[in-house]
Amino acid sequence: MTDAPLLLSALQTDQKTARAPRILPLFSKRLGSWHISVGREEYDAAQLSTQYDALSHKWARKIDRLGFGAAYAALIQSVAAQPRYALTTPKPHVVDIGIGTGALAGAFCQYHHTPVHLTGVDISPAMLGQAQRNLDALGVHATVIEGSLLALPLADESCDVVLLGHVLEHMLNPHLGMAEIARVLRPGGLVISAITRPTALGAVIQLLWRTQRISESRAKALFTQGGLIDISAIPLASARLAHQLSMGYAARKPGA
Ligand SMILES: C[S@@+](CC[C@H](N)C(=O)[O-])C[C@H]1O[C@@H](n2cnc3c(N)ncnc32)[C@H](O)[C@@H]1O
C-alpha cells in the first residue's frame, strides 16, 4: 500500500493524438490525499485560427456588446495619464499582437493623435483583414502580418509599444509569450494588455474558448518573469461586463 495521492482527472479532447495532451486547467483542487482536476485540451494554432477566421465578421460587434470599445479607450487614457508610461519616441512603432478586429489598436490611435507606425500580428488571416478595414475607416494605416506571439515576426528591440488584448489566455505557457514581448520591446518600451480574470463570467469564456483565467498576482508574476517593471493593474471599470471579465495591465521594459 502506498500513500501516493489519488489522482482524479477528467479531460476533454477532440481527437486521439500521438503527443501528450496539453491540458488547460478548468478546475483543480486538493482534497486531502485527492487531487481533483478537470481540464480541456488547448486548441492548437491551426484550430484557433480557423475558429477566429469564422468569427471575424462579427467579432467587433461581439466585443462592443461586452463593452470593450469603451473599456479599451478608458484603459489607454488611464495609462497615458501616468508619467512613468510616457511615450518618448516622436513616431512610435506600435504592435498589436492578436490584433483581432483592431479594437485596442484603434483605441490607442484615437487617443494618441501623434502619428504612429502600426503593425498588427495575428494567427487568423480573416481577423487581420477585418482589422485593416476597421482601422482604415478610422484613418489609421496598419501593416498586418500573419504570425504567432510564440515566434513574433519582428526584430529584437524593434517596438516602442506592445498592445495585447486577450491573447496570453490562449496559451498553456503564457510566460513564453511574455518572453517574446520582452524580446521585441525597445528598452523603456511599454506594454498595455487586457487579460481575462478568474470570475464566474470569465469561466464561461474559458469553457467556450478553452482559455485560462489569469489572476492579478499571476499576471504580475508573468510580467516580472519577462523582465518588465512598473507593472500596474488597471480595472476596466468603465464598462460593467468588460470589468467583470477582464483586468487591464501596463508595464515597461527597463532602460532608456
Ligand atoms: C480574444 S481575441 C482578442 C482580439 C483583440 N485583441 C481584442 O481585444 O478584441 C484573440 C485574438 O488573438 C489571436 N491569437 C490567438 N492566439 C494567438 C497567438 N498565439 N499569436 C497571435 N495571435 C493569436 C486570435 O486569432 C484572435 O484574433
PDB file of C-alpha atoms and ligand atoms in Angstrom:
ATOM      1  CA  MET A   1       0.000   0.000   0.000  1.00  0.00           C
ATOM      2  CA  THR A   2       1.492   3.414  -0.970  1.00  0.00           C
ATOM      3  CA  ASP A   3       0.344   6.767   0.314  1.00  0.00           C
ATOM      4  CA  ALA A   4       0.642   8.369  -3.135  1.00  0.00           C
ATOM      5  CA  PRO A   5      -2.194  10.845  -3.698  1.00  0.00           C
ATOM      6  CA  LEU A   6      -5.027   9.516  -5.743  1.00  0.00           C
ATOM      7  CA  LEU A   7      -5.432  11.422  -8.978  1.00  0.00           C
ATOM      8  CA  LEU A   8      -8.864  12.009 -10.341  1.00  0.00           C
ATOM      9  CA  SER A   9      -8.986  13.904 -13.573  1.00  0.00           C
ATOM     10  CA  ALA A  10     -11.485  14.463 -16.325  1.00  0.00           C
ATOM     11  CA  LEU A  11     -10.159  15.667 -19.632  1.00  0.00           C
ATOM     12  CA  GLN A  12     -11.972  16.585 -22.782  1.00  0.00           C
ATOM     13  CA  THR A  13     -10.083  16.159 -26.019  1.00  0.00           C
ATOM     14  CA  ASP A  14     -11.237  16.327 -29.619  1.00  0.00           C
ATOM     15  CA  GLN A  15      -9.074  13.694 -31.101  1.00  0.00           C
ATOM     16  CA  LYS A  16      -6.636  10.953 -30.282  1.00  0.00           C
ATOM     17  CA  THR A  17      -3.147  12.316 -30.826  1.00  0.00           C
ATOM     18  CA  ALA A  18       0.255  10.712 -30.517  1.00  0.00           C
ATOM     19  CA  ARG A  19       1.510  13.687 -28.495  1.00  0.00           C
ATOM     20  CA  ALA A  20       0.724  14.181 -24.831  1.00  0.00           C
ATOM     21  CA  PRO A  21      -2.426  16.314 -24.462  1.00  0.00           C
ATOM     22  CA  ARG A  22      -1.776  19.936 -23.482  1.00  0.00           C
ATOM     23  CA  ILE A  23      -4.398  20.497 -20.840  1.00  0.00           C
ATOM     24  CA  LEU A  24      -5.591  23.921 -19.762  1.00  0.00           C
ATOM     25  CA  PRO A  25      -6.926  23.526 -16.223  1.00  0.00           C
ATOM     26  CA  LEU A  26     -10.553  24.470 -15.689  1.00  0.00           C
ATOM     27  CA  PHE A  27     -10.745  23.351 -12.088  1.00  0.00           C
ATOM     28  CA  SER A  28      -8.030  21.975  -9.848  1.00  0.00           C
ATOM     29  CA  LYS A  29      -8.317  21.218  -6.135  1.00  0.00           C
ATOM     30  CA  ARG A  30      -6.553  19.172  -3.492  1.00  0.00           C
ATOM     31  CA  LEU A  31      -8.869  17.443  -1.038  1.00  0.00           C
ATOM     32  CA  GLY A  32      -6.772  15.538   1.492  1.00  0.00           C
ATOM     33  CA  SER A  33      -4.946  12.884  -0.493  1.00  0.00           C
ATOM     34  CA  TRP A  34      -7.093  13.574  -3.566  1.00  0.00           C
ATOM     35  CA  HIS A  35      -6.121  15.863  -6.349  1.00  0.00           C
ATOM     36  CA  ILE A  36      -9.164  16.574  -8.457  1.00  0.00           C
ATOM     37  CA  SER A  37      -8.601  18.298 -11.719  1.00  0.00           C
ATOM     38  CA  VAL A  38     -10.772  18.998 -14.716  1.00  0.00           C
ATOM     39  CA  GLY A  39      -9.373  20.433 -17.896  1.00  0.00           C
ATOM     40  CA  ARG A  40      -9.668  20.707 -21.646  1.00  0.00           C
ATOM     41  CA  GLU A  41      -7.018  20.213 -24.240  1.00  0.00           C
ATOM     42  CA  GLU A  42      -5.877  23.570 -25.599  1.00  0.00           C
ATOM     43  CA  TYR A  43      -6.633  24.415 -29.211  1.00  0.00           C
ATOM     44  CA  ASP A  44      -3.550  24.360 -31.400  1.00  0.00           C
ATOM     45  CA  ALA A  45      -2.726  27.371 -33.600  1.00  0.00           C
ATOM     46  CA  ALA A  46      -4.453  25.889 -36.677  1.00  0.00           C
ATOM     47  CA  GLN A  47      -7.687  25.183 -34.764  1.00  0.00           C
ATOM     48  CA  LEU A  48      -7.664  28.648 -33.168  1.00  0.00           C
ATOM     49  CA  SER A  49      -7.000  30.367 -36.462  1.00  0.00           C
ATOM     50  CA  THR A  50      -9.921  28.512 -38.080  1.00  0.00           C
ATOM     51  CA  GLN A  51     -12.220  29.440 -35.180  1.00  0.00           C
ATOM     52  CA  TYR A  52     -11.292  33.123 -35.273  1.00  0.00           C
ATOM     53  CA  ASP A  53     -11.458  33.232 -39.085  1.00  0.00           C
ATOM     54  CA  ALA A  54     -15.050  32.015 -38.854  1.00  0.00           C
ATOM     55  CA  LEU A  55     -15.962  34.644 -36.222  1.00  0.00           C
ATOM     56  CA  SER A  56     -14.060  37.558 -37.705  1.00  0.00           C
ATOM     57  CA  HIS A  57     -17.078  39.187 -39.403  1.00  0.00           C
ATOM     58  CA  LYS A  58     -18.954  39.502 -36.103  1.00  0.00           C
ATOM     59  CA  TRP A  59     -16.084  39.871 -33.594  1.00  0.00           C
ATOM     60  CA  ALA A  60     -16.162  43.684 -33.467  1.00  0.00           C
ATOM     61  CA  ARG A  61     -19.917  43.700 -32.650  1.00  0.00           C
ATOM     62  CA  LYS A  62     -19.423  40.929 -30.072  1.00  0.00           C
ATOM     63  CA  ILE A  63     -16.756  42.760 -28.079  1.00  0.00           C
ATOM     64  CA  ASP A  64     -18.595  46.049 -28.365  1.00  0.00           C
ATOM     65  CA  ARG A  65     -21.673  44.447 -26.793  1.00  0.00           C
ATOM     66  CA  LEU A  66     -19.421  43.387 -23.894  1.00  0.00           C
ATOM     67  CA  GLY A  67     -18.286  46.998 -23.518  1.00  0.00           C
ATOM     68  CA  PHE A  68     -14.699  46.523 -24.667  1.00  0.00           C
ATOM     69  CA  GLY A  69     -14.810  49.534 -27.013  1.00  0.00           C
ATOM     70  CA  ALA A  70     -15.321  51.867 -24.030  1.00  0.00           C
ATOM     71  CA  ALA A  71     -13.126  49.781 -21.729  1.00  0.00           C
ATOM     72  CA  TYR A  72     -10.137  49.841 -24.096  1.00  0.00           C
ATOM     73  CA  ALA A  73     -10.495  53.608 -24.612  1.00  0.00           C
ATOM     74  CA  ALA A  74     -10.506  54.159 -20.825  1.00  0.00           C
ATOM     75  CA  LEU A  75      -7.528  51.813 -20.380  1.00  0.00           C
ATOM     76  CA  ILE A  76      -5.439  53.715 -22.940  1.00  0.00           C
ATOM     77  CA  GLN A  77      -6.429  57.016 -21.341  1.00  0.00           C
ATOM     78  CA  SER A  78      -5.564  55.813 -17.845  1.00  0.00           C
ATOM     79  CA  VAL A  79      -2.115  54.555 -18.968  1.00  0.00           C
ATOM     80  CA  ALA A  80      -1.402  57.819 -20.818  1.00  0.00           C
ATOM     81  CA  ALA A  81      -2.203  59.786 -17.644  1.00  0.00           C
ATOM     82  CA  GLN A  82       0.704  58.136 -15.780  1.00  0.00           C
ATOM     83  CA  PRO A  83       4.038  59.930 -16.361  1.00  0.00           C
ATOM     84  CA  ARG A  84       6.046  56.689 -15.943  1.00  0.00           C
ATOM     85  CA  TYR A  85       4.359  55.358 -19.117  1.00  0.00           C
ATOM     86  CA  ALA A  86       5.024  58.482 -21.197  1.00  0.00           C
ATOM     87  CA  LEU A  87       5.940  57.827 -24.843  1.00  0.00           C
ATOM     88  CA  THR A  88       9.213  59.453 -25.789  1.00  0.00           C
ATOM     89  CA  THR A  89       9.591  58.469 -29.477  1.00  0.00           C
ATOM     90  CA  PRO A  90       8.108  61.000 -31.971  1.00  0.00           C
ATOM     91  CA  LYS A  91       6.645  58.271 -34.235  1.00  0.00           C
ATOM     92  CA  PRO A  92       6.449  55.167 -32.060  1.00  0.00           C
ATOM     93  CA  HIS A  93       6.308  51.654 -33.518  1.00  0.00           C
ATOM     94  CA  VAL A  94       3.129  50.206 -32.001  1.00  0.00           C
ATOM     95  CA  VAL A  95       2.441  46.490 -32.388  1.00  0.00           C
ATOM     96  CA  ASP A  96      -0.914  44.938 -31.555  1.00  0.00           C
ATOM     97  CA  ILE A  97      -0.367  41.220 -31.067  1.00  0.00           C
ATOM     98  CA  GLY A  98      -3.514  39.144 -31.538  1.00  0.00           C
ATOM     99  CA  ILE A  99      -4.978  42.305 -33.022  1.00  0.00           C
ATOM    100  CA  GLY A 100      -8.348  40.689 -33.765  1.00  0.00           C
ATOM    101  CA  THR A 101     -10.520  43.320 -35.422  1.00  0.00           C
ATOM    102  CA  GLY A 102      -8.285  46.169 -34.232  1.00  0.00           C
ATOM    103  CA  ALA A 103     -10.268  47.425 -31.221  1.00  0.00           C
ATOM    104  CA  LEU A 104      -7.288  48.011 -28.916  1.00  0.00           C
ATOM    105  CA  ALA A 105      -5.083  49.473 -31.665  1.00  0.00           C
ATOM    106  CA  GLY A 106      -7.984  51.711 -32.732  1.00  0.00           C
ATOM    107  CA  ALA A 107      -8.447  52.966 -29.158  1.00  0.00           C
ATOM    108  CA  PHE A 108      -4.711  53.659 -28.899  1.00  0.00           C
ATOM    109  CA  CYS A 109      -4.531  55.601 -32.176  1.00  0.00           C
ATOM    110  CA  GLN A 110      -7.703  57.568 -31.474  1.00  0.00           C
ATOM    111  CA  TYR A 111      -6.300  58.727 -28.146  1.00  0.00           C
ATOM    112  CA  HIS A 112      -2.713  59.408 -29.255  1.00  0.00           C
ATOM    113  CA  HIS A 113      -3.045  61.835 -32.097  1.00  0.00           C
ATOM    114  CA  THR A 114       0.697  61.636 -32.830  1.00  0.00           C
ATOM    115  CA  PRO A 115       1.491  59.616 -35.956  1.00  0.00           C
ATOM    116  CA  VAL A 116       2.343  56.001 -35.200  1.00  0.00           C
ATOM    117  CA  HIS A 117       3.836  53.194 -37.220  1.00  0.00           C
ATOM    118  CA  LEU A 118       1.257  50.471 -36.526  1.00  0.00           C
ATOM    119  CA  THR A 119       1.770  46.737 -37.052  1.00  0.00           C
ATOM    120  CA  GLY A 120      -0.892  44.102 -36.380  1.00  0.00           C
ATOM    121  CA  VAL A 121       0.030  40.466 -35.817  1.00  0.00           C
ATOM    122  CA  ASP A 122      -2.489  37.629 -35.624  1.00  0.00           C
ATOM    123  CA  ILE A 123      -2.706  33.908 -36.398  1.00  0.00           C
ATOM    124  CA  SER A 124      -6.060  34.496 -38.153  1.00  0.00           C
ATOM    125  CA  PRO A 125      -5.861  35.945 -41.682  1.00  0.00           C
ATOM    126  CA  ALA A 126      -9.553  36.895 -41.633  1.00  0.00           C
ATOM    127  CA  MET A 127      -9.115  38.835 -38.368  1.00  0.00           C
ATOM    128  CA  LEU A 128      -6.173  40.686 -39.932  1.00  0.00           C
ATOM    129  CA  GLY A 129      -8.345  41.639 -42.922  1.00  0.00           C
ATOM    130  CA  GLN A 130     -11.084  42.963 -40.618  1.00  0.00           C
ATOM    131  CA  ALA A 131      -8.540  44.871 -38.510  1.00  0.00           C
ATOM    132  CA  GLN A 132      -7.143  46.561 -41.584  1.00  0.00           C
ATOM    133  CA  ARG A 133     -10.610  47.576 -42.806  1.00  0.00           C
ATOM    134  CA  ASN A 134     -11.714  48.852 -39.377  1.00  0.00           C
ATOM    135  CA  LEU A 135      -8.509  50.824 -38.857  1.00  0.00           C
ATOM    136  CA  ASP A 136      -8.684  52.245 -42.400  1.00  0.00           C
ATOM    137  CA  ALA A 137     -12.153  53.523 -41.520  1.00  0.00           C
ATOM    138  CA  LEU A 138     -10.566  55.400 -38.590  1.00  0.00           C
ATOM    139  CA  GLY A 139      -7.946  56.845 -40.929  1.00  0.00           C
ATOM    140  CA  VAL A 140      -5.173  54.677 -39.453  1.00  0.00           C
ATOM    141  CA  HIS A 141      -2.881  52.694 -41.717  1.00  0.00           C
ATOM    142  CA  ALA A 142      -1.755  49.338 -40.281  1.00  0.00           C
ATOM    143  CA  THR A 143       0.695  46.838 -41.691  1.00  0.00           C
ATOM    144  CA  VAL A 144      -0.655  43.384 -40.876  1.00  0.00           C
ATOM    145  CA  ILE A 145       1.402  40.220 -40.545  1.00  0.00           C
ATOM    146  CA  GLU A 146       0.222  36.655 -40.027  1.00  0.00           C
ATOM    147  CA  GLY A 147       2.225  35.255 -37.135  1.00  0.00           C
ATOM    148  CA  SER A 148       2.176  33.974 -33.582  1.00  0.00           C
ATOM    149  CA  LEU A 149       3.013  35.519 -30.250  1.00  0.00           C
ATOM    150  CA  LEU A 150       5.165  32.447 -29.709  1.00  0.00           C
ATOM    151  CA  ALA A 151       7.523  33.398 -32.577  1.00  0.00           C
ATOM    152  CA  LEU A 152       6.914  37.043 -33.424  1.00  0.00           C
ATOM    153  CA  PRO A 153       7.929  38.053 -36.952  1.00  0.00           C
ATOM    154  CA  LEU A 154       9.623  41.148 -35.510  1.00  0.00           C
ATOM    155  CA  ALA A 155      13.247  42.059 -34.835  1.00  0.00           C
ATOM    156  CA  ASP A 156      14.700  42.295 -31.336  1.00  0.00           C
ATOM    157  CA  GLU A 157      14.044  45.657 -29.646  1.00  0.00           C
ATOM    158  CA  SER A 158      12.046  46.982 -32.616  1.00  0.00           C
ATOM    159  CA  CYS A 159       8.818  48.073 -30.855  1.00  0.00           C
ATOM    160  CA  ASP A 160       8.005  51.043 -28.629  1.00  0.00           C
ATOM    161  CA  VAL A 161       4.571  49.823 -27.579  1.00  0.00           C
ATOM    162  CA  VAL A 162       3.058  46.326 -27.477  1.00  0.00           C
ATOM    163  CA  LEU A 163      -0.723  46.049 -27.247  1.00  0.00           C
ATOM    164  CA  LEU A 164      -2.021  42.657 -26.168  1.00  0.00           C
ATOM    165  CA  GLY A 165      -5.765  42.120 -25.786  1.00  0.00           C
ATOM    166  CA  HIS A 166      -6.797  38.677 -24.525  1.00  0.00           C
ATOM    167  CA  VAL A 167      -4.113  36.544 -26.119  1.00  0.00           C
ATOM    168  CA  LEU A 168      -1.999  35.161 -23.255  1.00  0.00           C
ATOM    169  CA  GLU A 169      -5.076  33.267 -22.029  1.00  0.00           C
ATOM    170  CA  HIS A 170      -4.959  31.027 -25.072  1.00  0.00           C
ATOM    171  CA  MET A 171      -1.526  29.746 -24.118  1.00  0.00           C
ATOM    172  CA  LEU A 172      -0.710  26.830 -21.925  1.00  0.00           C
ATOM    173  CA  ASN A 173       2.628  28.530 -21.159  1.00  0.00           C
ATOM    174  CA  PRO A 174       1.936  32.284 -21.272  1.00  0.00           C
ATOM    175  CA  HIS A 175       5.458  33.054 -19.983  1.00  0.00           C
ATOM    176  CA  LEU A 176       6.757  32.034 -23.428  1.00  0.00           C
ATOM    177  CA  GLY A 177       4.600  34.747 -24.996  1.00  0.00           C
ATOM    178  CA  MET A 178       5.791  37.242 -22.392  1.00  0.00           C
ATOM    179  CA  ALA A 179       9.420  36.405 -23.220  1.00  0.00           C
ATOM    180  CA  GLU A 180       8.723  37.187 -26.899  1.00  0.00           C
ATOM    181  CA  ILE A 181       7.167  40.524 -25.947  1.00  0.00           C
ATOM    182  CA  ALA A 182      10.225  41.403 -23.857  1.00  0.00           C
ATOM    183  CA  ARG A 183      12.466  40.451 -26.788  1.00  0.00           C
ATOM    184  CA  VAL A 184      10.784  42.757 -29.322  1.00  0.00           C
ATOM    185  CA  LEU A 185      10.316  45.736 -26.953  1.00  0.00           C
ATOM    186  CA  ARG A 186      12.894  48.506 -27.028  1.00  0.00           C
ATOM    187  CA  PRO A 187      14.423  49.476 -23.662  1.00  0.00           C
ATOM    188  CA  GLY A 188      11.863  51.716 -21.992  1.00  0.00           C
ATOM    189  CA  GLY A 189       9.105  50.252 -24.201  1.00  0.00           C
ATOM    190  CA  LEU A 190       5.527  49.928 -22.958  1.00  0.00           C
ATOM    191  CA  VAL A 191       3.054  47.012 -22.813  1.00  0.00           C
ATOM    192  CA  ILE A 192      -0.681  47.605 -22.493  1.00  0.00           C
ATOM    193  CA  SER A 193      -2.731  44.487 -22.020  1.00  0.00           C
ATOM    194  CA  ALA A 194      -6.142  43.113 -21.093  1.00  0.00           C
ATOM    195  CA  ILE A 195      -6.373  39.633 -19.599  1.00  0.00           C
ATOM    196  CA  THR A 196      -9.375  37.501 -18.565  1.00  0.00           C
ATOM    197  CA  ARG A 197      -9.648  37.277 -14.795  1.00  0.00           C
ATOM    198  CA  PRO A 198     -10.864  34.474 -12.559  1.00  0.00           C
ATOM    199  CA  THR A 199     -14.535  35.432 -12.259  1.00  0.00           C
ATOM    200  CA  ALA A 200     -17.671  33.415 -12.978  1.00  0.00           C
ATOM    201  CA  LEU A 201     -18.168  35.280 -16.257  1.00  0.00           C
ATOM    202  CA  GLY A 202     -14.528  34.572 -17.139  1.00  0.00           C
ATOM    203  CA  ALA A 203     -15.304  30.871 -16.598  1.00  0.00           C
ATOM    204  CA  VAL A 204     -17.946  31.000 -19.338  1.00  0.00           C
ATOM    205  CA  ILE A 205     -15.350  32.357 -21.778  1.00  0.00           C
ATOM    206  CA  GLN A 206     -12.921  29.729 -20.549  1.00  0.00           C
ATOM    207  CA  LEU A 207     -15.423  26.958 -21.227  1.00  0.00           C
ATOM    208  CA  LEU A 208     -16.268  28.264 -24.684  1.00  0.00           C
ATOM    209  CA  TRP A 209     -12.736  29.069 -25.766  1.00  0.00           C
ATOM    210  CA  ARG A 210     -10.532  26.671 -23.797  1.00  0.00           C
ATOM    211  CA  THR A 211      -8.626  29.612 -22.446  1.00  0.00           C
ATOM    212  CA  GLN A 212      -7.400  30.096 -18.928  1.00  0.00           C
ATOM    213  CA  ARG A 213      -8.294  32.838 -16.492  1.00  0.00           C
ATOM    214  CA  ILE A 214      -5.277  34.602 -15.051  1.00  0.00           C
ATOM    215  CA  SER A 215      -5.352  36.199 -11.603  1.00  0.00           C
ATOM    216  CA  GLU A 216      -3.828  39.615 -10.979  1.00  0.00           C
ATOM    217  CA  SER A 217      -0.976  38.104  -8.955  1.00  0.00           C
ATOM    218  CA  ARG A 218      -0.186  35.563 -11.676  1.00  0.00           C
ATOM    219  CA  ALA A 219      -0.353  38.205 -14.409  1.00  0.00           C
ATOM    220  CA  LYS A 220       2.019  40.434 -12.453  1.00  0.00           C
ATOM    221  CA  ALA A 221       4.354  37.459 -11.951  1.00  0.00           C
ATOM    222  CA  LEU A 222       4.296  36.833 -15.712  1.00  0.00           C
ATOM    223  CA  PHE A 223       5.268  40.460 -16.448  1.00  0.00           C
ATOM    224  CA  THR A 224       8.021  40.259 -13.802  1.00  0.00           C
ATOM    225  CA  GLN A 225       9.270  36.939 -15.224  1.00  0.00           C
ATOM    226  CA  GLY A 226       9.515  38.672 -18.623  1.00  0.00           C
ATOM    227  CA  GLY A 227      11.826  41.253 -17.005  1.00  0.00           C
ATOM    228  CA  LEU A 228       9.232  44.062 -17.124  1.00  0.00           C
ATOM    229  CA  ILE A 229       8.887  46.717 -14.421  1.00  0.00           C
ATOM    230  CA  ASP A 230       6.438  49.421 -13.284  1.00  0.00           C
ATOM    231  CA  ILE A 231       3.618  46.878 -13.532  1.00  0.00           C
ATOM    232  CA  SER A 232       0.139  48.116 -12.725  1.00  0.00           C
ATOM    233  CA  ALA A 233      -3.271  46.504 -12.778  1.00  0.00           C
ATOM    234  CA  ILE A 234      -5.947  48.842 -14.111  1.00  0.00           C
ATOM    235  CA  PRO A 235      -9.587  47.762 -13.601  1.00  0.00           C
ATOM    236  CA  LEU A 236     -11.752  48.163 -16.714  1.00  0.00           C
ATOM    237  CA  ALA A 237     -14.279  49.963 -14.565  1.00  0.00           C
ATOM    238  CA  SER A 238     -15.914  51.986 -17.333  1.00  0.00           C
ATOM    239  CA  ALA A 239     -17.899  49.014 -18.682  1.00  0.00           C
ATOM    240  CA  ARG A 240     -19.685  46.532 -16.399  1.00  0.00           C
ATOM    241  CA  LEU A 241     -19.279  43.322 -18.389  1.00  0.00           C
ATOM    242  CA  ALA A 242     -15.746  44.080 -19.551  1.00  0.00           C
ATOM    243  CA  HIS A 243     -14.872  44.845 -15.914  1.00  0.00           C
ATOM    244  CA  GLN A 244     -16.287  41.528 -14.753  1.00  0.00           C
ATOM    245  CA  LEU A 245     -14.432  39.658 -17.469  1.00  0.00           C
ATOM    246  CA  SER A 246     -11.001  41.221 -17.591  1.00  0.00           C
ATOM    247  CA  MET A 247      -8.290  43.297 -15.974  1.00  0.00           C
ATOM    248  CA  GLY A 248      -6.129  45.864 -17.742  1.00  0.00           C
ATOM    249  CA  TYR A 249      -2.366  45.991 -17.210  1.00  0.00           C
ATOM    250  CA  ALA A 250       0.519  48.265 -18.097  1.00  0.00           C
ATOM    251  CA  ALA A 251       4.233  47.610 -17.704  1.00  0.00           C
ATOM    252  CA  ARG A 252       7.532  48.826 -19.073  1.00  0.00           C
ATOM    253  CA  LYS A 253      10.817  47.317 -20.139  1.00  0.00           C
ATOM    254  CA  PRO A 254      13.668  48.785 -18.107  1.00  0.00           C
ATOM    255  CA  GLY A 255      16.106  51.091 -19.872  1.00  0.00           C
ATOM    256  CA  ALA A 256      16.262  54.355 -21.802  1.00  0.00           C
TER     257      ALA A 256
HETATM  258  C1  LIG B   1      -9.839  37.005 -27.772  1.00  0.00           C
HETATM  259  S1  LIG B   1      -9.308  37.577 -29.373  1.00  0.00           S
HETATM  260  C2  LIG B   1      -8.880  39.259 -28.985  1.00  0.00           C
HETATM  261  C3  LIG B   1      -8.752  40.131 -30.196  1.00  0.00           C
HETATM  262  C4  LIG B   1      -8.381  41.593 -29.881  1.00  0.00           C
HETATM  263  N1  LIG B   1      -7.069  41.703 -29.290  1.00  0.00           N
HETATM  264  C5  LIG B   1      -9.416  42.210 -28.976  1.00  0.00           C
HETATM  265  O1  LIG B   1      -9.085  42.516 -27.821  1.00  0.00           O
HETATM  266  O2  LIG B   1     -10.549  42.357 -29.414  1.00  0.00           O
HETATM  267  C6  LIG B   1      -7.739  36.794 -29.530  1.00  0.00           C
HETATM  268  C7  LIG B   1      -7.029  37.115 -30.818  1.00  0.00           C
HETATM  269  O3  LIG B   1      -5.708  36.626 -30.722  1.00  0.00           O
HETATM  270  C8  LIG B   1      -5.405  35.825 -31.846  1.00  0.00           C
HETATM  271  N2  LIG B   1      -4.453  34.819 -31.360  1.00  0.00           N
HETATM  272  C9  LIG B   1      -4.686  33.735 -30.590  1.00  0.00           C
HETATM  273  N3  LIG B   1      -3.538  33.099 -30.323  1.00  0.00           N
HETATM  274  C10 LIG B   1      -2.557  33.822 -30.909  1.00  0.00           C
HETATM  275  C11 LIG B   1      -1.156  33.688 -30.990  1.00  0.00           C
HETATM  276  N4  LIG B   1      -0.508  32.673 -30.422  1.00  0.00           N
HETATM  277  N5  LIG B   1      -0.447  34.605 -31.675  1.00  0.00           N
HETATM  278  C12 LIG B   1      -1.085  35.656 -32.305  1.00  0.00           C
HETATM  279  N6  LIG B   1      -2.413  35.825 -32.272  1.00  0.00           N
HETATM  280  C13 LIG B   1      -3.146  34.926 -31.574  1.00  0.00           C
HETATM  281  C14 LIG B   1      -6.723  35.276 -32.329  1.00  0.00           C
HETATM  282  O4  LIG B   1      -6.699  34.920 -33.682  1.00  0.00           O
HETATM  283  C15 LIG B   1      -7.649  36.451 -32.044  1.00  0.00           C
HETATM  284  O5  LIG B   1      -7.688  37.364 -33.105  1.00  0.00           O
END
